[in-house]
Coordinates of C-alpha atoms and ligand atoms in Angstrom, one line a residue:
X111 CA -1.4 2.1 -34.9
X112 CA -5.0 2.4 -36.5
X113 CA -7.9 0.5 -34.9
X114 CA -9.8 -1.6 -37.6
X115 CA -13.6 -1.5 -35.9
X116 CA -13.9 -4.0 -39.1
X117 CA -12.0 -6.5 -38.2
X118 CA -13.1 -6.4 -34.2
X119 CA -16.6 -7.0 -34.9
X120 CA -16.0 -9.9 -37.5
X121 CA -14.6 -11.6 -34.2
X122 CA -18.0 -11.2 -32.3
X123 CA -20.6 -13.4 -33.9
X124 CA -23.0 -12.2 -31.1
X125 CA -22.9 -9.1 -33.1
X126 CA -24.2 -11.1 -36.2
X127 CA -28.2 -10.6 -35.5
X128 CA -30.2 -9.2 -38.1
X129 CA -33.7 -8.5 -37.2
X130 CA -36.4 -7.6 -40.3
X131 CA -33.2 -6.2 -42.3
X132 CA -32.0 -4.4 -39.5
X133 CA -28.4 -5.1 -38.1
X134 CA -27.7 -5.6 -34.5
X135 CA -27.1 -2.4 -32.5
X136 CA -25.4 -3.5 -29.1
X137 CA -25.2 -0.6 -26.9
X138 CA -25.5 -2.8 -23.5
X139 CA -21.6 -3.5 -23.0
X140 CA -21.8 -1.9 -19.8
X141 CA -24.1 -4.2 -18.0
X142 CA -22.4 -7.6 -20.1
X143 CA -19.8 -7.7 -23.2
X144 CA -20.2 -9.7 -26.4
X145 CA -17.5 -12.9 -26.8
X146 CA -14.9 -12.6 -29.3
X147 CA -14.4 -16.3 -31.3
X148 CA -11.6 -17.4 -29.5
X149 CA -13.0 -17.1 -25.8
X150 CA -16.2 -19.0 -27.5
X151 CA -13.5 -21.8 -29.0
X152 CA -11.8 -21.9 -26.2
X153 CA -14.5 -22.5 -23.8
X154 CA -15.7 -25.3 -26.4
X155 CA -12.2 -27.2 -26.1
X156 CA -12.3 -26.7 -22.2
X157 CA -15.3 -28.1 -21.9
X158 CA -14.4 -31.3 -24.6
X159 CA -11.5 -32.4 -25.4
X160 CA -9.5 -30.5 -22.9
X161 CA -12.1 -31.0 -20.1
X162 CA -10.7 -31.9 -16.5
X163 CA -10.6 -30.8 -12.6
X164 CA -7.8 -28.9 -11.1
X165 CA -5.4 -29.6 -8.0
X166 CA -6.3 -32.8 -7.0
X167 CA -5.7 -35.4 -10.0
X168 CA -2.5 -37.2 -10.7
X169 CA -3.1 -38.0 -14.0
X170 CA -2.5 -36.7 -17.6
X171 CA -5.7 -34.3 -18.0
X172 CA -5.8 -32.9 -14.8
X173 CA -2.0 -31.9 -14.2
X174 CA -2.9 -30.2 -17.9
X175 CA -5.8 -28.4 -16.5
X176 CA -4.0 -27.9 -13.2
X177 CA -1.0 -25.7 -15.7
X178 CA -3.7 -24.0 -17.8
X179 CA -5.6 -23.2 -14.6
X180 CA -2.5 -21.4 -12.2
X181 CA -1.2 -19.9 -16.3
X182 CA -4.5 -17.8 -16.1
X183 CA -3.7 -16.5 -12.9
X184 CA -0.4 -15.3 -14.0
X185 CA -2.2 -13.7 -17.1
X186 CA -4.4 -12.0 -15.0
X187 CA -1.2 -10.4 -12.6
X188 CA 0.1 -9.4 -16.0
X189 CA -3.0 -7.8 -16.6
X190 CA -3.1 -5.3 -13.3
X191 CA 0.5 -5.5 -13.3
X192 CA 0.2 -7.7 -9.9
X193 CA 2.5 -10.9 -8.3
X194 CA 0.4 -14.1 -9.1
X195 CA 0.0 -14.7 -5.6
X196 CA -2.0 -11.7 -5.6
X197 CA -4.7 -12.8 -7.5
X198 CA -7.8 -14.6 -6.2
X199 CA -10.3 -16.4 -8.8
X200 CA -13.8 -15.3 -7.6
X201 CA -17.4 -16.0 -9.1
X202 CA -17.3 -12.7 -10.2
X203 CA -16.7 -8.8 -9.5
X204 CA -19.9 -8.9 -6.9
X205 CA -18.2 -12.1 -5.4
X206 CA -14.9 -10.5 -5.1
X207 CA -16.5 -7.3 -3.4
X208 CA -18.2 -9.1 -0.9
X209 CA -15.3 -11.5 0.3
X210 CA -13.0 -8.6 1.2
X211 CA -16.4 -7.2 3.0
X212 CA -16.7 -10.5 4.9
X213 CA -13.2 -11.9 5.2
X214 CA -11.3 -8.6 5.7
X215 CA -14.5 -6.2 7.3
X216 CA -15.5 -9.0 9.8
X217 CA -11.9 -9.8 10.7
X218 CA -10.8 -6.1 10.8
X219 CA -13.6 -3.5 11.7
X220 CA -14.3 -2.9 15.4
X221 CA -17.3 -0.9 16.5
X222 CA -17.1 2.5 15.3
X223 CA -14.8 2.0 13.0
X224 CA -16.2 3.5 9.6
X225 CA -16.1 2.2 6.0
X226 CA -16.6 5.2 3.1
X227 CA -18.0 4.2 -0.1
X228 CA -18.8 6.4 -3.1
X229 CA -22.7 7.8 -3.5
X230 CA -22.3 6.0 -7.0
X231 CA -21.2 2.3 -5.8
X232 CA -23.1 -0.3 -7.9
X233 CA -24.5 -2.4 -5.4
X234 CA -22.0 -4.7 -5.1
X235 CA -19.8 -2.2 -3.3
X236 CA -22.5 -1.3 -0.5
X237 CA -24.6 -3.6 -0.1
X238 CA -21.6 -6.7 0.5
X239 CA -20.7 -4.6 3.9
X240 CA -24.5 -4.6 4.7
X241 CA -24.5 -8.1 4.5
X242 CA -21.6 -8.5 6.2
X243 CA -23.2 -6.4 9.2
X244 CA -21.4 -2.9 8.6
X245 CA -23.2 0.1 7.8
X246 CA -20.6 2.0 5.0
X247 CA -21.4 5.9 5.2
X248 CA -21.5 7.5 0.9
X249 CA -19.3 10.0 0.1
X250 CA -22.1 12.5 -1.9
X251 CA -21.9 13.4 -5.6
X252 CA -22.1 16.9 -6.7
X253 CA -24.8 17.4 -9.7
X254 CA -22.3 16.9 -12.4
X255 CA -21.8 13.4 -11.3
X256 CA -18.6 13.4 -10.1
X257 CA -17.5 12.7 -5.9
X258 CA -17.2 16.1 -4.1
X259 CA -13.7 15.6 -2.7
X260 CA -13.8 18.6 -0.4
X261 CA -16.6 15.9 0.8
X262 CA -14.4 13.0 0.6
X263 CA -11.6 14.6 2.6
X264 CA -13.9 16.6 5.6
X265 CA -15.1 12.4 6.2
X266 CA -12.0 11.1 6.1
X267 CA -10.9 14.2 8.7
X268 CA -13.4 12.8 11.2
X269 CA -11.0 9.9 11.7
X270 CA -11.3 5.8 12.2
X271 CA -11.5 4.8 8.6
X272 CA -10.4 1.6 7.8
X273 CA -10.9 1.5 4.2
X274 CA -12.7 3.7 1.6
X275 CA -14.3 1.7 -1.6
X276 CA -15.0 3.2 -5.3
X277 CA -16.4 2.4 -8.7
X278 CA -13.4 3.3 -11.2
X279 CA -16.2 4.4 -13.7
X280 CA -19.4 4.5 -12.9
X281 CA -21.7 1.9 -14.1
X282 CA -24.7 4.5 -14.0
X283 CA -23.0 7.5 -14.6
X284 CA -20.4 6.9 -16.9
X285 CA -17.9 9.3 -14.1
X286 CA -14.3 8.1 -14.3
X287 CA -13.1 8.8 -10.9
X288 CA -9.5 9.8 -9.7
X289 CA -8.7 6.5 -8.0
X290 CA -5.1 6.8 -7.5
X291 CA -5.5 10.3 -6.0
X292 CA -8.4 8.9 -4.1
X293 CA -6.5 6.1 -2.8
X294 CA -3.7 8.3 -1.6
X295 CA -5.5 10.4 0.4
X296 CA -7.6 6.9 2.0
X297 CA -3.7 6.0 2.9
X298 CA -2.8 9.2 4.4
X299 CA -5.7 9.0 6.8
X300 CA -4.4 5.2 7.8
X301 CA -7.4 3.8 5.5
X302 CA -7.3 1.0 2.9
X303 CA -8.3 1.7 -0.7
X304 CA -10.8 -0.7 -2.8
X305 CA -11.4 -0.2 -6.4
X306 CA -14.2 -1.9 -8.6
X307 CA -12.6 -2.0 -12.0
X308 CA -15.8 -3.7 -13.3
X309 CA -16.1 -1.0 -15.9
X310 CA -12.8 -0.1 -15.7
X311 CA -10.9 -3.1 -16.9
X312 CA -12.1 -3.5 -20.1
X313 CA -11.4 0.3 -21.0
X314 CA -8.4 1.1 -19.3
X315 CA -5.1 -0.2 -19.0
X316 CA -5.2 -1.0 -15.4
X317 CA -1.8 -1.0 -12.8
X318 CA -2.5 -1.7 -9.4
X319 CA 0.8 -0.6 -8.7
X320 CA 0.6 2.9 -10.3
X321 CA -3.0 2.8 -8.5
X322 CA -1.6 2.2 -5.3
X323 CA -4.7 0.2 -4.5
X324 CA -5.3 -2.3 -1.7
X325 CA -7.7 -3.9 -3.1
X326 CA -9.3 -4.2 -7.1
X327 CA -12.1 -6.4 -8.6
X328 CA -13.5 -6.5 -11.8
X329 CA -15.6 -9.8 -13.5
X330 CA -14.8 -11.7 -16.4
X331 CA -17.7 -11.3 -18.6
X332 CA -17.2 -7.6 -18.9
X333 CA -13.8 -7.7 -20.2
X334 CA -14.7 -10.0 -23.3
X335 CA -14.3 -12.9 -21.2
X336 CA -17.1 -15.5 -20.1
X337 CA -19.9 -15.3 -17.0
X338 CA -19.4 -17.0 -13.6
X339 CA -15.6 -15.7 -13.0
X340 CA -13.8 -12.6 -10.8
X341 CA -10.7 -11.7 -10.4
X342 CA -10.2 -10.4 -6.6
X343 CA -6.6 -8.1 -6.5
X344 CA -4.9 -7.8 -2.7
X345 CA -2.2 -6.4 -1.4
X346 CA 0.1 -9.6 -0.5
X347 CA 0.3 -8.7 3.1
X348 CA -3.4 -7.7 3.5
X349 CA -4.7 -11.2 1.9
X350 CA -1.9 -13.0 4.0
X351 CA -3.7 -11.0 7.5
X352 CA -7.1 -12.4 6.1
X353 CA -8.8 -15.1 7.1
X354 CA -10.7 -17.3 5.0
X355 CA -14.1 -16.3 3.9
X356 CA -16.1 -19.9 2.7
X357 CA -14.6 -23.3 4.0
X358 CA -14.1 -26.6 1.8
X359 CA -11.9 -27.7 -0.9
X360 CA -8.5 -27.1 -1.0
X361 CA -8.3 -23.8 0.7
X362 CA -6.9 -25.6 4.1
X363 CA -3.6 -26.8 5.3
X364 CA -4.9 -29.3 7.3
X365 CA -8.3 -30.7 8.6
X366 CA -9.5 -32.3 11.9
X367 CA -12.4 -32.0 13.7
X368 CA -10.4 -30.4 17.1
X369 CA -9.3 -27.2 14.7
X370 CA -8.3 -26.7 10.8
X371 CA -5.1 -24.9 9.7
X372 CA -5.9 -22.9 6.4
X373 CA -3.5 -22.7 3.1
X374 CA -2.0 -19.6 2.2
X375 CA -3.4 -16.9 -0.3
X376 CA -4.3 -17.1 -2.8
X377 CA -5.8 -20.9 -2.4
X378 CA -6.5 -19.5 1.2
X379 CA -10.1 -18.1 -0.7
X380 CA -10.7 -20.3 -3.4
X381 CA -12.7 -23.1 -2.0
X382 CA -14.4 -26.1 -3.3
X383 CA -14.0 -27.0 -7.1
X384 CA -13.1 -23.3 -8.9
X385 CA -14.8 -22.3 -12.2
X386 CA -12.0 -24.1 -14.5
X387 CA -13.2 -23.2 -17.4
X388 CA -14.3 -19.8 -16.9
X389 CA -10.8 -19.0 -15.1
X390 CA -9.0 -20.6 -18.3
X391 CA -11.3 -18.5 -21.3
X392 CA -11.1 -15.0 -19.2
X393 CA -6.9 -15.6 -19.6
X394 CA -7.9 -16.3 -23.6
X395 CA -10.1 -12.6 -23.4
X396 CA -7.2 -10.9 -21.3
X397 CA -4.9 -12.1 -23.7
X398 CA -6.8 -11.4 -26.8
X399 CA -7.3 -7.5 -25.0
X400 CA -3.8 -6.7 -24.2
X401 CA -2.4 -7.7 -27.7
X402 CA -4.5 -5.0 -29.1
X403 CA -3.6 -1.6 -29.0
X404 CA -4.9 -0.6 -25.8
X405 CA -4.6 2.9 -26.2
X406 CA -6.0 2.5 -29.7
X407 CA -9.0 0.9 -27.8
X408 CA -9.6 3.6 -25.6
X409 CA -9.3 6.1 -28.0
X410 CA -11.8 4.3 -30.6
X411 CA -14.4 3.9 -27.4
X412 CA -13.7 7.3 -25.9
X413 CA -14.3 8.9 -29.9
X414 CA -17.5 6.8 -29.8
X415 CA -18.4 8.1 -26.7
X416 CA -18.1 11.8 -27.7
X417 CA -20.1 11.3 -31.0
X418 CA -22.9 9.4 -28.8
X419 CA -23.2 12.8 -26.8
X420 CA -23.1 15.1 -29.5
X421 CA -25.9 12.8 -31.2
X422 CA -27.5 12.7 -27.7
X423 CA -27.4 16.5 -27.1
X424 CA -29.5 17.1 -30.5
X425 CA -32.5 14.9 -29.2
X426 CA -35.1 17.2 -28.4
X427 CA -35.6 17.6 -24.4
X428 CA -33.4 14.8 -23.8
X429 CA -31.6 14.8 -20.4
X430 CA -28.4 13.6 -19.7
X431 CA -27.5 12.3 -15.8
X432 CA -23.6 12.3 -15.5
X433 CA -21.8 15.0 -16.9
X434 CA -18.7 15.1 -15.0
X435 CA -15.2 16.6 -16.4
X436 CA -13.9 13.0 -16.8
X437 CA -16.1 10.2 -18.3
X438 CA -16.7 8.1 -20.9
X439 CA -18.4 4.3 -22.1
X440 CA -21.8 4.6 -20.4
X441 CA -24.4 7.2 -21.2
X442 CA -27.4 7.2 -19.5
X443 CA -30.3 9.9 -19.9
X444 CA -33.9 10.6 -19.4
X445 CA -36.7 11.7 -22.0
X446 CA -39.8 13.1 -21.0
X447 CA -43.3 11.6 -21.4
X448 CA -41.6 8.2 -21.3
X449 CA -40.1 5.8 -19.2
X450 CA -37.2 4.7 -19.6
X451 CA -38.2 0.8 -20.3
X452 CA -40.8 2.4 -23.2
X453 CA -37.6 3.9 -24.8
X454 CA -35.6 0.2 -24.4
X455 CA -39.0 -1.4 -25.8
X456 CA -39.1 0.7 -29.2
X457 CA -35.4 0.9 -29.7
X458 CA -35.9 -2.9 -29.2
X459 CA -38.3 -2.8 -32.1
X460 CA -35.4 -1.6 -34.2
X461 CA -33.4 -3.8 -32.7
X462 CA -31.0 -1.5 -31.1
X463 CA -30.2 -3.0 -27.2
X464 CA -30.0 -0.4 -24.5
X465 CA -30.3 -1.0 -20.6
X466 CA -33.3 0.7 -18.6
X467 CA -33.6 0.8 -14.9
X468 CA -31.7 1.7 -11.6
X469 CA -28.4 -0.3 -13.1
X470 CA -27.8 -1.6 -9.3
X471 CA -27.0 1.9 -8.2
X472 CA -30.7 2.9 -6.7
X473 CA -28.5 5.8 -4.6
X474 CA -27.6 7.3 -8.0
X475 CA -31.1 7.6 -9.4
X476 CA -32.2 9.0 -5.7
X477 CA -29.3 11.8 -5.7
X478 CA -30.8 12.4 -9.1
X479 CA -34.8 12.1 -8.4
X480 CA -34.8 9.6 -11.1
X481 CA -36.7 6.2 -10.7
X482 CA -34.5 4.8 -13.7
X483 CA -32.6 6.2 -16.7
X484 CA -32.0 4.5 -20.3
X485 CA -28.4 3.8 -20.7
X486 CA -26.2 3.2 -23.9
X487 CA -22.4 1.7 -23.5
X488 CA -19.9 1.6 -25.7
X489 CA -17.9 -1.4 -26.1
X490 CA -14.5 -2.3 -28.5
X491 CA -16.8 -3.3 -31.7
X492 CA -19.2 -0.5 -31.0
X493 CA -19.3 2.1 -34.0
X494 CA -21.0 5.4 -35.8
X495 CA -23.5 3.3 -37.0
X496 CA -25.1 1.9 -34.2
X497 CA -25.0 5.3 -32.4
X498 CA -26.9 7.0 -35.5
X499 CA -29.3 3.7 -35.1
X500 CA -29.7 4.8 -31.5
X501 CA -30.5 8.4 -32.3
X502 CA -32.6 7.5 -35.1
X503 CA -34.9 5.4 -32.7
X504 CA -34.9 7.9 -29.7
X505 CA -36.6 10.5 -32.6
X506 CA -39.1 7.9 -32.6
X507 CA -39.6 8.5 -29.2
X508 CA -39.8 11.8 -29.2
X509 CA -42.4 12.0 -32.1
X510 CA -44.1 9.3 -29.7
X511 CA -43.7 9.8 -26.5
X512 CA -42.8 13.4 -26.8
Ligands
PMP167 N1 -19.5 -2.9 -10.2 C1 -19.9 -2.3 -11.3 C2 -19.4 -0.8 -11.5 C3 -20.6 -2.9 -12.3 O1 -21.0 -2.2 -13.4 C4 -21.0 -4.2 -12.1 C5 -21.9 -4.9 -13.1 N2 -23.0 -4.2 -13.6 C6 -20.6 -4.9 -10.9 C7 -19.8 -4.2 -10.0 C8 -21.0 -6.3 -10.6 O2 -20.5 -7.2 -11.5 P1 -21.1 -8.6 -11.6 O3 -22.6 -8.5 -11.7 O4 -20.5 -9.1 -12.9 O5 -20.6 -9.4 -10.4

């Protein structure tokens, strides 16, 4: 099946944003995605004429959102290939990181027992056990950007891990990491496995079950799908050992002030009024993903990808961080002379949008001895075009920086 990069962007009027005669070059997917027209619609009609609260009316509207509502939660199962009652509604893939840090670490960890996260986590994946009062130890990266395994499994040797957590692809780095194998060898040493598909999700068909994962997040406004929604993956019988993480709503069984009985998962962790809306479009974008050609998908972004390197490579002195054996979407590099912000600023000014900074991974650019790197991202609509826009610009750079 071909891949019509035509027809994709005509769906993404956020693409439509010509600046002084010069078309919009999106290369920030990575940090958010553009919305195709019918998550926009969609949202529109939830929020008129559809417009209602979930699980507690007994009228018309609400027993309509109510069906719409627990549908998207059994398009999102169909999406990791999970049970429904596997799948927790969150505010996002940070919020769905730090409830199993809170509700599972607080209720599970004892001292000295050790949580292992990957030296490329975005924050959302270290600093939720911090918060929660745990002090997760990294499993380092070796130069290329990918985890040193030998690493990975001399840690695990030492013995009392109780769950090791990694970025599928790296926000920062653009590393896809072996998960699965990962995860086995987590399980082998009595450990769970947590993966943050945030960058994942909306490149790769994902299967928890094929992953063998405990534990997966990823947000909603990465895979095409609107802000302000997560989608928290567990294992049946590790959310049904959890307790609840925030109180109120209709997460209980039964309230009085001697003692409350809570509901069971996944209404267990979804308390107070849920993001309706959001919950309801992201099923519209998960749907509207999986009836493309997925591998088409991949293979468009991952030939993208390789023609943003080569492109990259012939920038004089331009330094790529993450060159690992396996990766793909993000690319981030250094030039130098300039910061990385003074290289978003003039590829702003020809109105080409990259990401500058520390991407919420400030262990990356450490292991590094970067302060910040410029990153592209490719995304479904991205094409040639804006990647010889991108090169074009970071010659401007050199000429000015360099
Ligand atoms: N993990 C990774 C790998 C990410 O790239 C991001 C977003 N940059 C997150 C987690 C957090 O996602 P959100 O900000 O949507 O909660």
């Amino acid at each position: 099946m071909t891949f019509d990069v035509a027809a994709i962007r005509a769906q993404f009027p956020g693409l439509d944003d010509a600046k002084d005669g010069k078309p919009f070059a999106y290369l920030d997917t990575a940090a958010t995605a553009q919305k195709p027209r019918c998550v926009i619609e969609r949202m529109a009609a939830l929020l008129g004429a559809e417009y209602g609260t979930v699980h507690r009316g007994l009228y018309r509207r609400a027993a309509h959102t109510t069906k719409l509502y627990e549908d998207a939660r059994t398009t999102a199962a169909k999406f990791l290939n999970a049970d429904r009652g596997e799948i927790v509604f969150t505010g996002g893939c940070t919020d769905a990181m730090n409830l199993v840090a809170h509700a599972w670490g607080r209720a599970n960890l004892k001292p000295g027992d050790r949580v292992l996260v990957s030296g490329m986590e975005h924050h959302a994946g270290l600093v939720s056990w911090q918060t929660a009062g745990f002090a997760p130890e990294a499993i380092p990266l070796l130069d290329d950007g990918s985890l040193d395994l030998a690493a990975y499994d001399r840690l695990l040797a030492q013995g009392n891990v109780k769950l090791v957590g990694c970025v599928h692809i790296s926000n920062a780095l653009g590393t896809v990491n072996p998960v699965a194998e990962l995860a086995r060898r987590a399980h082998a040493a009595g450990a769970l496995f947590l993966v943050d598909a945030a960058q994942s999700a909306p490149h790769l068909p994902l299967d928890v079950r094929a992953l063998d994962c405990d534990f997966l997040a990823f947000g909603g406004h990465k895979v095409y799908g609107p802000t302000g929604i997560g989608v928290l993956y567990g294992r049946r019988a590790v959310l049904e050992s959890m307790p609840p993480w925030r109180g109120g709503g209709e997460m209980i069984e039964r309230v009085s002030f001697a003692g409350t009985t809570f509901a069971k998962p996944p209404a267990r962790f979804e308390a107070g009024t849920p993001p309706i809306t959001e919950a309801i479009a992201l099923a519209t974008a998960l749907e509207w993903l999986m009836a493309l050609d997925r591998a088409a998908v991949q293979a468009h972004e991952d030939g993208i990808f390789s023609y943003a390197e080569e492109r990259l490579a012939a920038v004089p002195g331009l330094k790529r961080i993450g060159t690992a054996a396996h990766r793909t979407g993000v690319l981030s590099f250094t030039l130098p002379g300039a910061h990385p912000a003074d290289l978003a600023s003039v590829l702003d000014m020809e109105n080409v949008a990259i990401r500058a900074g520390h991407h919420c991974a400030q262990p990356v650019m450490e292991r590094f001895g970067v302060p910040a790197t410029a990153r592209a991202s490719v995304g479904v609509y991205t094409t040639r075009s804006d990647v010889d826009r991108l090169y074009g610009g970071l010659l401007t750079c050199v000429r000015l920086f360099g």
